[in-house]
XYZ file of C-alpha atoms in Angstrom:
127
model
C 16.715 30.474 37.360
C 20.208 31.578 36.635
C 22.588 28.643 36.531
C 25.431 28.682 39.026
C 27.051 25.462 37.841
C 26.482 22.983 35.041
C 27.574 19.373 34.961
C 26.624 17.396 31.866
C 27.055 13.672 32.293
C 26.281 10.488 30.407
C 22.649 9.383 30.262
C 23.420 6.248 32.271
C 23.984 8.303 35.451
C 20.779 8.772 37.426
C 19.856 12.396 38.230
C 20.099 11.763 41.970
C 23.706 10.573 41.561
C 24.464 13.424 39.175
C 23.268 15.875 41.835
C 26.058 14.694 44.108
C 28.596 15.441 41.355
C 27.312 19.010 41.050
C 26.963 19.687 44.764
C 30.425 18.360 45.586
C 31.901 20.764 43.015
C 30.085 23.866 44.264
C 30.214 23.318 48.019
C 33.293 25.518 48.500
C 32.274 28.109 45.919
C 28.887 29.455 47.010
C 29.204 30.313 50.692
C 25.827 32.071 50.889
C 23.864 29.134 49.500
C 21.515 27.717 52.134
C 18.490 26.205 50.406
C 18.092 24.014 47.319
C 14.720 23.054 45.837
C 14.342 19.700 44.120
C 11.541 17.463 42.930
C 10.604 14.069 44.372
C 13.249 12.253 42.295
C 15.858 13.665 44.679
C 14.118 12.566 47.899
C 15.541 9.975 50.262
C 19.165 9.659 51.274
C 20.249 12.647 49.182
C 18.464 15.027 51.587
C 20.602 13.805 54.505
C 23.759 13.637 52.364
C 23.352 17.306 51.380
C 22.822 18.360 55.003
C 25.824 16.390 56.302
C 28.238 16.971 53.407
C 27.399 20.544 52.421
C 25.449 21.987 55.350
C 22.533 23.026 53.113
C 18.829 22.247 53.225
C 17.513 20.228 50.279
C 13.787 20.941 50.184
C 11.727 18.463 48.179
C 8.818 20.081 46.319
C 6.068 17.480 46.319
C 2.926 17.040 44.349
C -0.389 17.124 46.240
C -1.832 13.608 45.957
C -5.363 14.889 46.667
C -5.410 16.902 43.434
C -6.063 14.937 40.258
C -4.606 15.828 36.895
C -2.009 18.451 36.091
C -0.798 20.779 38.812
C 1.874 23.427 38.805
C 4.442 22.613 41.458
C 5.923 25.501 43.427
C 9.362 26.510 42.070
C 9.162 23.876 39.292
C 8.307 26.587 36.769
C 11.743 28.136 37.392
C 13.431 24.973 36.115
C 11.142 24.691 33.091
C 11.614 28.387 32.270
C 15.394 27.943 32.353
C 15.177 24.961 29.992
C 13.064 27.154 27.709
C 15.654 29.934 27.791
C 18.592 27.735 26.888
C 16.544 25.770 24.346
C 16.260 28.955 22.260
C 19.962 28.718 21.413
C 20.475 26.686 18.253
C 23.214 24.385 19.569
C 21.140 23.630 22.666
C 17.790 22.999 20.981
C 18.813 19.369 20.478
C 21.664 17.244 21.736
C 24.154 17.885 18.929
C 27.342 17.496 20.927
C 29.448 14.340 21.090
C 31.347 15.443 24.188
C 29.771 16.409 27.502
C 32.351 19.189 27.827
C 31.056 20.785 24.606
C 27.481 20.692 25.884
C 28.571 22.315 29.139
C 30.447 25.040 27.269
C 27.423 25.908 25.103
C 25.147 26.021 28.172
C 27.575 28.402 29.887
C 27.762 30.550 26.739
C 23.963 30.746 26.589
C 23.683 31.659 30.279
C 26.407 34.310 29.955
C 24.417 35.842 27.103
C 21.152 35.677 29.087
C 22.712 37.185 32.221
C 24.560 39.954 30.386
C 21.382 40.946 28.519
C 19.556 41.111 31.837
C 22.319 43.249 33.361
C 22.369 45.548 30.329
C 18.630 46.220 30.750
C 19.250 47.388 34.327
C 21.961 49.838 33.273
C 20.754 53.402 33.016
C 22.643 55.864 30.907
C 23.485 59.258 32.417
C 21.767 62.304 31.017
């Protein structure tokens, strides 16, 4: 989807712990946010933490264990599509940056470009 907030952190921070960093930063910013989708890596105590700390519902999208092989998870394609979008920008195709702040800045620049192109398509010219 369209990124609301980006936090790039060192690789030694587990995604579940990194989620807390992001959610703590946005909790006062997005008052209309009610539901967050996440994969099974975010299950467990994080679900309760999000409800208590932020007042949001963290819905875990789970794989069906009865189905063998590859399966498309609901809402997962949104995440993969977003990675595809930002991966098309040269500085984001690989991890070139030495500072996490630089990576964050380039992700924001890419998303600003993506969002403004989308908005420009919706504009209709008079006449």
